[in-house]
PDB file of C-alpha atoms in Angstrom:
ATOM      1  CA  MET A1458       0.021  -3.569  23.404  1.00  0.00           C
ATOM      2  CA  LYS A1459      -2.770  -6.095  24.012  1.00  0.00           C
ATOM      3  CA  MET A1460      -4.957  -6.739  20.996  1.00  0.00           C
ATOM      4  CA  PRO A1461      -8.773  -6.830  21.402  1.00  0.00           C
ATOM      5  CA  PHE A1462      -8.886 -10.128  19.486  1.00  0.00           C
ATOM      6  CA  THR A1463      -6.935 -13.357  19.242  1.00  0.00           C
ATOM      7  CA  HIS A1464      -4.572 -14.616  16.580  1.00  0.00           C
ATOM      8  CA  GLU A1465      -7.162 -17.155  15.429  1.00  0.00           C
ATOM      9  CA  GLU A1466      -9.933 -14.535  15.264  1.00  0.00           C
ATOM     10  CA  PHE A1467      -7.676 -12.337  13.151  1.00  0.00           C
ATOM     11  CA  LEU A1468      -6.947 -15.152  10.704  1.00  0.00           C
ATOM     12  CA  SER A1469     -10.660 -15.982  10.575  1.00  0.00           C
ATOM     13  CA  VAL A1470     -11.321 -12.462   9.298  1.00  0.00           C
ATOM     14  CA  PHE A1471      -8.984 -13.127   6.380  1.00  0.00           C
ATOM     15  CA  SER A1472     -10.666 -16.466   5.773  1.00  0.00           C
ATOM     16  CA  ASN A1473     -14.136 -14.897   5.626  1.00  0.00           C
ATOM     17  CA  TYR A1474     -12.857 -12.019   3.516  1.00  0.00           C
ATOM     18  CA  ASN A1475     -11.026 -14.223   0.998  1.00  0.00           C
ATOM     19  CA  ILE A1476     -13.909 -16.657   0.587  1.00  0.00           C
ATOM     20  CA  GLN A1477     -16.604 -14.017   0.229  1.00  0.00           C
ATOM     21  CA  VAL A1478     -14.821 -11.574  -2.101  1.00  0.00           C
ATOM     22  CA  TRP A1479     -13.429 -14.210  -4.482  1.00  0.00           C
ATOM     23  CA  PRO A1480     -12.554 -13.698  -7.360  1.00  0.00           C
ATOM     24  CA  MET A1481     -11.927  -9.997  -6.627  1.00  0.00           C
ATOM     25  CA  GLN A1482      -8.405 -10.900  -5.512  1.00  0.00           C
ATOM     26  CA  LEU A1483      -7.606 -11.545  -9.170  1.00  0.00           C
ATOM     27  CA  VAL A1484      -8.983  -8.147 -10.174  1.00  0.00           C
ATOM     28  CA  LEU A1485      -6.910  -6.450  -7.471  1.00  0.00           C
ATOM     29  CA  VAL A1486      -3.688  -8.215  -8.470  1.00  0.00           C
ATOM     30  CA  LEU A1487      -4.267  -7.607 -12.182  1.00  0.00           C
ATOM     31  CA  SER A1488      -4.956  -3.919 -11.510  1.00  0.00           C
ATOM     32  CA  ALA A1489      -1.709  -3.677  -9.569  1.00  0.00           C
ATOM     33  CA  ALA A1490       0.215  -5.536 -12.282  1.00  0.00           C
ATOM     34  CA  PHE A1491      -1.200  -3.210 -14.945  1.00  0.00           C
ATOM     35  CA  SER A1492      -0.112  -0.142 -12.977  1.00  0.00           C
ATOM     36  CA  VAL A1493       3.413  -1.562 -12.729  1.00  0.00           C
ATOM     37  CA  LEU A1494       3.492  -2.353 -16.431  1.00  0.00           C
ATOM     38  CA  ILE A1495       2.552   1.150 -17.532  1.00  0.00           C
ATOM     39  CA  ILE A1496       5.112   2.944 -15.349  1.00  0.00           C
ATOM     40  CA  PHE A1497       7.658   1.544 -17.812  1.00  0.00           C
ATOM     41  CA  THR A1498       5.838   3.246 -20.704  1.00  0.00           C
ATOM     42  CA  ARG A1499       4.859   6.755 -21.746  1.00  0.00           C
ATOM     43  CA  ILE A1500       1.254   6.047 -22.722  1.00  0.00           C
ATOM     44  CA  ASN A1501      -1.324   8.819 -22.517  1.00  0.00           C
ATOM     45  CA  ASN A1502      -2.893   9.379 -19.087  1.00  0.00           C
ATOM     46  CA  ARG A1503      -0.420   6.962 -17.475  1.00  0.00           C
ATOM     47  CA  ASP A1504      -0.179   9.018 -14.294  1.00  0.00           C
ATOM     48  CA  ARG A1505      -3.924   9.374 -13.854  1.00  0.00           C
ATOM     49  CA  ILE A1506      -4.426   5.653 -14.488  1.00  0.00           C
ATOM     50  CA  VAL A1507      -1.865   4.677 -11.834  1.00  0.00           C
ATOM     51  CA  SER A1508      -3.346   7.173  -9.381  1.00  0.00           C
ATOM     52  CA  GLY A1509      -6.807   5.815 -10.168  1.00  0.00           C
ATOM     53  CA  ILE A1510      -5.676   2.299  -9.325  1.00  0.00           C
ATOM     54  CA  LEU A1511      -4.360   3.571  -5.980  1.00  0.00           C
ATOM     55  CA  VAL A1512      -7.745   5.225  -5.389  1.00  0.00           C
ATOM     56  CA  PHE A1513      -9.480   1.905  -6.092  1.00  0.00           C
ATOM     57  CA  LEU A1514      -7.143  -0.069  -3.806  1.00  0.00           C
ATOM     58  CA  TRP A1515      -7.418   2.284  -0.840  1.00  0.00           C
ATOM     59  CA  ILE A1516     -11.182   2.698  -1.030  1.00  0.00           C
ATOM     60  CA  TRP A1517     -11.509  -1.080  -1.395  1.00  0.00           C
ATOM     61  CA  MET A1518      -9.422  -1.618   1.741  1.00  0.00           C
ATOM     62  CA  GLY A1519     -11.355   1.021   3.656  1.00  0.00           C
ATOM     63  CA  ILE A1520     -14.864  -0.108   2.790  1.00  0.00           C
ATOM     64  CA  VAL A1521     -14.585  -3.818   2.077  1.00  0.00           C
ATOM     65  CA  TYR A1522     -11.785  -5.014   4.346  1.00  0.00           C
ATOM     66  CA  HIS A1523     -12.075  -2.639   7.293  1.00  0.00           C
ATOM     67  CA  LEU A1524     -15.740  -1.637   7.446  1.00  0.00           C
ATOM     68  CA  ILE A1525     -17.302  -4.904   6.301  1.00  0.00           C
ATOM     69  CA  PHE A1526     -14.929  -7.584   7.613  1.00  0.00           C
ATOM     70  CA  PHE A1527     -12.355  -6.364  10.153  1.00  0.00           C
ATOM     71  CA  SER A1528     -15.000  -4.429  12.123  1.00  0.00           C
ATOM     72  CA  SER A1529     -16.510  -7.775  13.167  1.00  0.00           C
ATOM     73  CA  ILE A1530     -13.683  -8.262  15.684  1.00  0.00           C
ATOM     74  CA  ASN A1531     -12.262  -4.754  16.132  1.00  0.00           C
ATOM     75  CA  LYS A1532     -14.355  -1.608  16.488  1.00  0.00           C
ATOM     76  CA  ALA A1533     -11.274   0.480  15.636  1.00  0.00           C
ATOM     77  CA  ALA A1534     -11.773  -0.815  12.093  1.00  0.00           C
ATOM     78  CA  TYR A1535     -14.503   1.796  11.615  1.00  0.00           C
ATOM     79  CA  PHE A1536     -11.879   4.494  12.151  1.00  0.00           C
ATOM     80  CA  PHE A1537      -9.379   2.642   9.976  1.00  0.00           C
ATOM     81  CA  GLY A1538     -11.982   2.366   7.249  1.00  0.00           C
ATOM     82  CA  ILE A1539     -12.622   6.098   7.294  1.00  0.00           C
ATOM     83  CA  ILE A1540      -8.944   7.056   7.080  1.00  0.00           C
ATOM     84  CA  PHE A1541      -8.277   4.522   4.317  1.00  0.00           C
ATOM     85  CA  VAL A1542     -11.142   5.936   2.262  1.00  0.00           C
ATOM     86  CA  PHE A1543      -9.774   9.414   2.994  1.00  0.00           C
ATOM     87  CA  GLN A1544      -6.366   8.298   1.689  1.00  0.00           C
ATOM     88  CA  GLY A1545      -8.067   7.077  -1.465  1.00  0.00           C
ATOM     89  CA  LEU A1546      -9.794  10.435  -1.876  1.00  0.00           C
ATOM     90  CA  MET A1547      -6.452  12.216  -1.467  1.00  0.00           C
ATOM     91  CA  PHE A1548      -5.037  10.107  -4.292  1.00  0.00           C
ATOM     92  CA  LEU A1549      -8.153  10.960  -6.297  1.00  0.00           C
ATOM     93  CA  TYR A1550      -7.732  14.700  -5.805  1.00  0.00           C
ATOM     94  CA  HIS A1551      -3.957  14.991  -6.037  1.00  0.00           C
ATOM     95  CA  GLY A1552      -3.252  12.234  -8.547  1.00  0.00           C
ATOM     96  CA  VAL A1553      -6.329  11.958 -10.770  1.00  0.00           C
ATOM     97  CA  ILE A1554      -7.971  15.389 -10.681  1.00  0.00           C
ATOM     98  CA  LYS A1555      -4.879  17.602 -10.270  1.00  0.00           C
ATOM     99  CA  ASN A1556      -2.537  15.129 -12.048  1.00  0.00           C
ATOM    100  CA  LYS A1557       0.349  16.011  -9.717  1.00  0.00           C
ATOM    101  CA  LEU A1558       1.842  12.526  -9.407  1.00  0.00           C
ATOM    102  CA  LYS A1559       4.148  11.510 -12.245  1.00  0.00           C
ATOM    103  CA  PHE A1560       4.807   7.787 -12.228  1.00  0.00           C
ATOM    104  CA  LEU A1561       7.647   6.589 -14.437  1.00  0.00           C
ATOM    105  CA  PHE A1562      10.347   4.048 -13.684  1.00  0.00           C
ATOM    106  CA  LEU A1563      13.819   5.551 -13.887  1.00  0.00           C
ATOM    107  CA  LYS A1564      17.041   3.628 -13.272  1.00  0.00           C
ATOM    108  CA  ARG A1565      17.981   5.293 -10.025  1.00  0.00           C
ATOM    109  CA  SER A1566      18.014   4.138  -6.415  1.00  0.00           C
ATOM    110  CA  SER A1567      14.470   5.214  -5.548  1.00  0.00           C
ATOM    111  CA  GLY A1568      12.958   3.682  -8.683  1.00  0.00           C
ATOM    112  CA  ILE A1569      14.799   0.392  -8.234  1.00  0.00           C
ATOM    113  CA  THR A1570      13.838   0.285  -4.556  1.00  0.00           C
ATOM    114  CA  GLY A1571      10.235   0.978  -5.507  1.00  0.00           C
ATOM    115  CA  ILE A1572      10.180  -1.968  -7.913  1.00  0.00           C
ATOM    116  CA  LEU A1573      11.702  -4.201  -5.226  1.00  0.00           C
ATOM    117  CA  PHE A1574       8.967  -3.135  -2.796  1.00  0.00           C
ATOM    118  CA  ILE A1575       6.301  -3.861  -5.416  1.00  0.00           C
ATOM    119  CA  PHE A1576       7.815  -7.297  -6.065  1.00  0.00           C
ATOM    120  CA  PHE A1577       7.838  -7.928  -2.325  1.00  0.00           C
ATOM    121  CA  ALA A1578       4.155  -6.972  -2.022  1.00  0.00           C
ATOM    122  CA  LEU A1579       2.934  -9.057  -4.952  1.00  0.00           C
ATOM    123  CA  VAL A1580       5.263 -12.072  -4.817  1.00  0.00           C
ATOM    124  CA  ILE A1581       7.482 -12.364  -1.730  1.00  0.00           C
ATOM    125  CA  TYR A1582       4.863 -11.381   0.866  1.00  0.00           C
ATOM    126  CA  PRO A1583       2.442 -14.239   0.027  1.00  0.00           C
ATOM    127  CA  ILE A1584       5.326 -16.712  -0.215  1.00  0.00           C
ATOM    128  CA  LEU A1585       6.574 -15.684   3.231  1.00  0.00           C
ATOM    129  CA  GLY A1586       3.050 -15.952   4.599  1.00  0.00           C
ATOM    130  CA  HIS A1587       2.793 -19.523   3.330  1.00  0.00           C
ATOM    131  CA  LEU A1588       6.197 -20.404   4.778  1.00  0.00           C
ATOM    132  CA  PHE A1589       5.132 -18.970   8.141  1.00  0.00           C
ATOM    133  CA  GLY A1590       2.032 -21.172   8.150  1.00  0.00           C
ATOM    134  CA  HIS A1591      -0.590 -18.721   6.876  1.00  0.00           C
ATOM    135  CA  VAL A1592      -2.258 -20.897   4.271  1.00  0.00           C
ATOM    136  CA  TYR A1593      -5.059 -19.606   2.037  1.00  0.00           C
ATOM    137  CA  PRO A1594      -7.743 -18.578   2.870  1.00  0.00           C
ATOM    138  CA  LYS A1595      -6.410 -17.690   6.338  1.00  0.00           C
ATOM    139  CA  THR A1596      -3.838 -15.263   5.014  1.00  0.00           C
ATOM    140  CA  PRO A1597      -3.617 -11.582   3.983  1.00  0.00           C
ATOM    141  CA  THR A1598      -3.985 -11.546   0.195  1.00  0.00           C
ATOM    142  CA  PHE A1599      -3.247  -8.544  -2.003  1.00  0.00           C
ATOM    143  CA  GLY A1600      -6.031  -6.027  -1.431  1.00  0.00           C
ATOM    144  CA  ALA A1601      -5.774  -6.470   2.333  1.00  0.00           C
ATOM    145  CA  PRO A1602      -3.987  -3.539   3.997  1.00  0.00           C
ATOM    146  CA  CYS A1603      -0.474  -4.782   4.727  1.00  0.00           C
ATOM    147  CA  PRO A1604       0.663  -6.028   1.286  1.00  0.00           C
ATOM    148  CA  THR A1605      -1.218  -3.186  -0.402  1.00  0.00           C
ATOM    149  CA  VAL A1606       0.442  -0.509   1.728  1.00  0.00           C
ATOM    150  CA  ILE A1607       3.823  -2.009   0.796  1.00  0.00           C
ATOM    151  CA  PHE A1608       2.756  -1.785  -2.844  1.00  0.00           C
ATOM    152  CA  THR A1609       1.739   1.857  -2.343  1.00  0.00           C
ATOM    153  CA  PHE A1610       5.183   2.785  -1.018  1.00  0.00           C
ATOM    154  CA  GLY A1611       6.694   1.063  -4.030  1.00  0.00           C
ATOM    155  CA  LEU A1612       4.624   3.077  -6.497  1.00  0.00           C
ATOM    156  CA  LEU A1613       5.273   6.352  -4.674  1.00  0.00           C
ATOM    157  CA  LEU A1614       9.002   5.741  -5.022  1.00  0.00           C
ATOM    158  CA  THR A1615       8.531   5.838  -8.809  1.00  0.00           C
ATOM    159  CA  ASN A1616       6.845   9.261  -8.608  1.00  0.00           C
ATOM    160  CA  ASN A1617       9.179  11.748 -10.292  1.00  0.00           C
ATOM    161  CA  HIS A1618       7.554  14.823  -8.789  1.00  0.00           C
ATOM    162  CA  GLN A1619       7.586  15.784  -5.135  1.00  0.00           C
ATOM    163  CA  THR A1620       5.343  13.511  -3.086  1.00  0.00           C
ATOM    164  CA  PRO A1621       3.191  15.551  -0.682  1.00  0.00           C
ATOM    165  CA  ILE A1622       3.817  14.669   2.954  1.00  0.00           C
ATOM    166  CA  PHE A1623       0.093  14.217   3.538  1.00  0.00           C
ATOM    167  CA  LEU A1624       0.124  11.223   1.180  1.00  0.00           C
ATOM    168  CA  LEU A1625       2.708   9.496   3.404  1.00  0.00           C
ATOM    169  CA  ILE A1626       1.104   9.923   6.821  1.00  0.00           C
ATOM    170  CA  ILE A1627      -1.546   7.190   6.705  1.00  0.00           C
ATOM    171  CA  PRO A1628       0.653   4.571   4.951  1.00  0.00           C
ATOM    172  CA  LEU A1629       3.444   5.240   7.467  1.00  0.00           C
ATOM    173  CA  ILE A1630       1.067   4.971  10.429  1.00  0.00           C
ATOM    174  CA  TRP A1631      -0.230   1.683   9.062  1.00  0.00           C
ATOM    175  CA  SER A1632       3.312   0.358   8.704  1.00  0.00           C
ATOM    176  CA  LEU A1633       3.753   0.955  12.444  1.00  0.00           C
ATOM    177  CA  ILE A1634       0.444  -0.785  13.159  1.00  0.00           C
ATOM    178  CA  GLY A1635       1.659  -3.653  10.995  1.00  0.00           C
ATOM    179  CA  PHE A1636       4.696  -3.959  13.252  1.00  0.00           C
ATOM    180  CA  SER A1637       2.392  -4.501  16.237  1.00  0.00           C
ATOM    181  CA  ALA A1638       0.576  -7.210  14.253  1.00  0.00           C
ATOM    182  CA  ALA A1639       3.893  -8.872  13.490  1.00  0.00           C
ATOM    183  CA  VAL A1640       4.836  -8.892  17.167  1.00  0.00           C
ATOM    184  CA  ASN A1641       1.498  -9.555  18.886  1.00  0.00           C
ATOM    185  CA  LEU A1642      -0.345 -11.658  16.305  1.00  0.00           C
ATOM    186  CA  GLN A1643       2.576 -13.634  14.836  1.00  0.00           C
ATOM    187  CA  ILE A1644       2.008 -12.226  11.331  1.00  0.00           C
ATOM    188  CA  THR A1645       5.748 -12.440  10.760  1.00  0.00           C
ATOM    189  CA  GLU A1646       5.624 -11.281   7.143  1.00  0.00           C
ATOM    190  CA  ASP A1647       4.415  -7.891   8.417  1.00  0.00           C
ATOM    191  CA  PHE A1648       7.894  -7.099   9.697  1.00  0.00           C
ATOM    192  CA  GLY A1649       8.468  -6.346   6.023  1.00  0.00           C
ATOM    193  CA  LEU A1650       5.733  -3.709   6.112  1.00  0.00           C
ATOM    194  CA  PHE A1651       7.464  -1.934   8.996  1.00  0.00           C
ATOM    195  CA  ILE A1652      10.817  -1.965   7.202  1.00  0.00           C
ATOM    196  CA  VAL A1653       9.264  -0.785   3.930  1.00  0.00           C
ATOM    197  CA  GLY A1654       7.402   2.007   5.724  1.00  0.00           C
ATOM    198  CA  ILE A1655      10.553   3.380   7.338  1.00  0.00           C
ATOM    199  CA  ILE A1656      12.820   3.005   4.301  1.00  0.00           C
ATOM    200  CA  GLY A1657      10.162   4.146   1.840  1.00  0.00           C
ATOM    201  CA  SER A1658       9.226   7.259   3.803  1.00  0.00           C
ATOM    202  CA  THR A1659      12.885   8.170   4.294  1.00  0.00           C
ATOM    203  CA  LEU A1660      13.711   7.812   0.598  1.00  0.00           C
ATOM    204  CA  ILE A1661      10.643   9.809  -0.440  1.00  0.00           C
ATOM    205  CA  LEU A1662      11.569  12.635   1.938  1.00  0.00           C
ATOM    206  CA  ILE A1663      15.148  12.615   0.610  1.00  0.00           C
ATOM    207  CA  ASN A1664      13.831  12.737  -2.959  1.00  0.00           C
ATOM    208  CA  ASN A1665      11.536  15.627  -2.045  1.00  0.00           C
ATOM    209  CA  ALA A1666      14.470  17.561  -0.590  1.00  0.00           C
ATOM    210  CA  LYS A1667      16.570  16.962  -3.714  1.00  0.00           C
ATOM    211  CA  LYS A1668      13.744  18.107  -5.978  1.00  0.00           C
ATOM    212  CA  GLU A1669      13.141  21.198  -3.851  1.00  0.00           C
ATOM    213  CA  LYS A1670      16.841  22.061  -4.044  1.00  0.00           C
ATOM    214  CA  LEU A1671      16.797  21.578  -7.820  1.00  0.00           C
ATOM    215  CA  LEU A1672      13.749  23.821  -8.201  1.00  0.00           C
ATOM    216  CA  LYS A1673      15.413  26.563  -6.161  1.00  0.00           C
ATOM    217  CA  HIS A1674      18.551  26.259  -8.278  1.00  0.00           C
ATOM    218  CA  LEU A1675      16.546  26.533 -11.510  1.00  0.00           C
ATOM    219  CA  ASN A1676      14.699  29.587 -10.217  1.00  0.00           C
ATOM    220  CA  THR A1677      17.864  31.506  -9.315  1.00  0.00           C
TER     221      THR A1677
END
């Protein structure tokens, strides 16, 4: 699929974004780190806090990255911005208002995989970007869509309730879009987003099926 912009134009968006929003990158990373820290605890309102951080991240990506910056080279960014804000509002309703997401790290395959995805998003992704020649500020930092979607999959894998399918649709679609960026724009680190999207969605669906089976067993 031919992109409506060049590789250099795409990297210039990241450059403009990183320079103009600084030091918000620190706030975004610290917010993410705090959410990871508290999923190892049982503090009051833990689940709503983690959901609230996801709300903040997705609305930030929708409004700031897509609508303000990415739209300068790609008119589809207006649509992306809307659906990212919508994803944030879904986290707001389901996670903060209804308190239906229960984030807590448990030593099982999904929880361990989730932590690995989070580590990839916050640590490995920027290292890979640097190794592939994407030097700051011309690089996707945390708070841009691809590393943040990876982070989202990681957190959702630590949710110990069923994860609604509607919360997976937009992150999964973006992981497929990230694959096209990896192929067509030489953002090689985004191959990781594609892999995380497929593995993460599969594990979440498997977990949902197990929890549904357990609920049926308890109700019989």
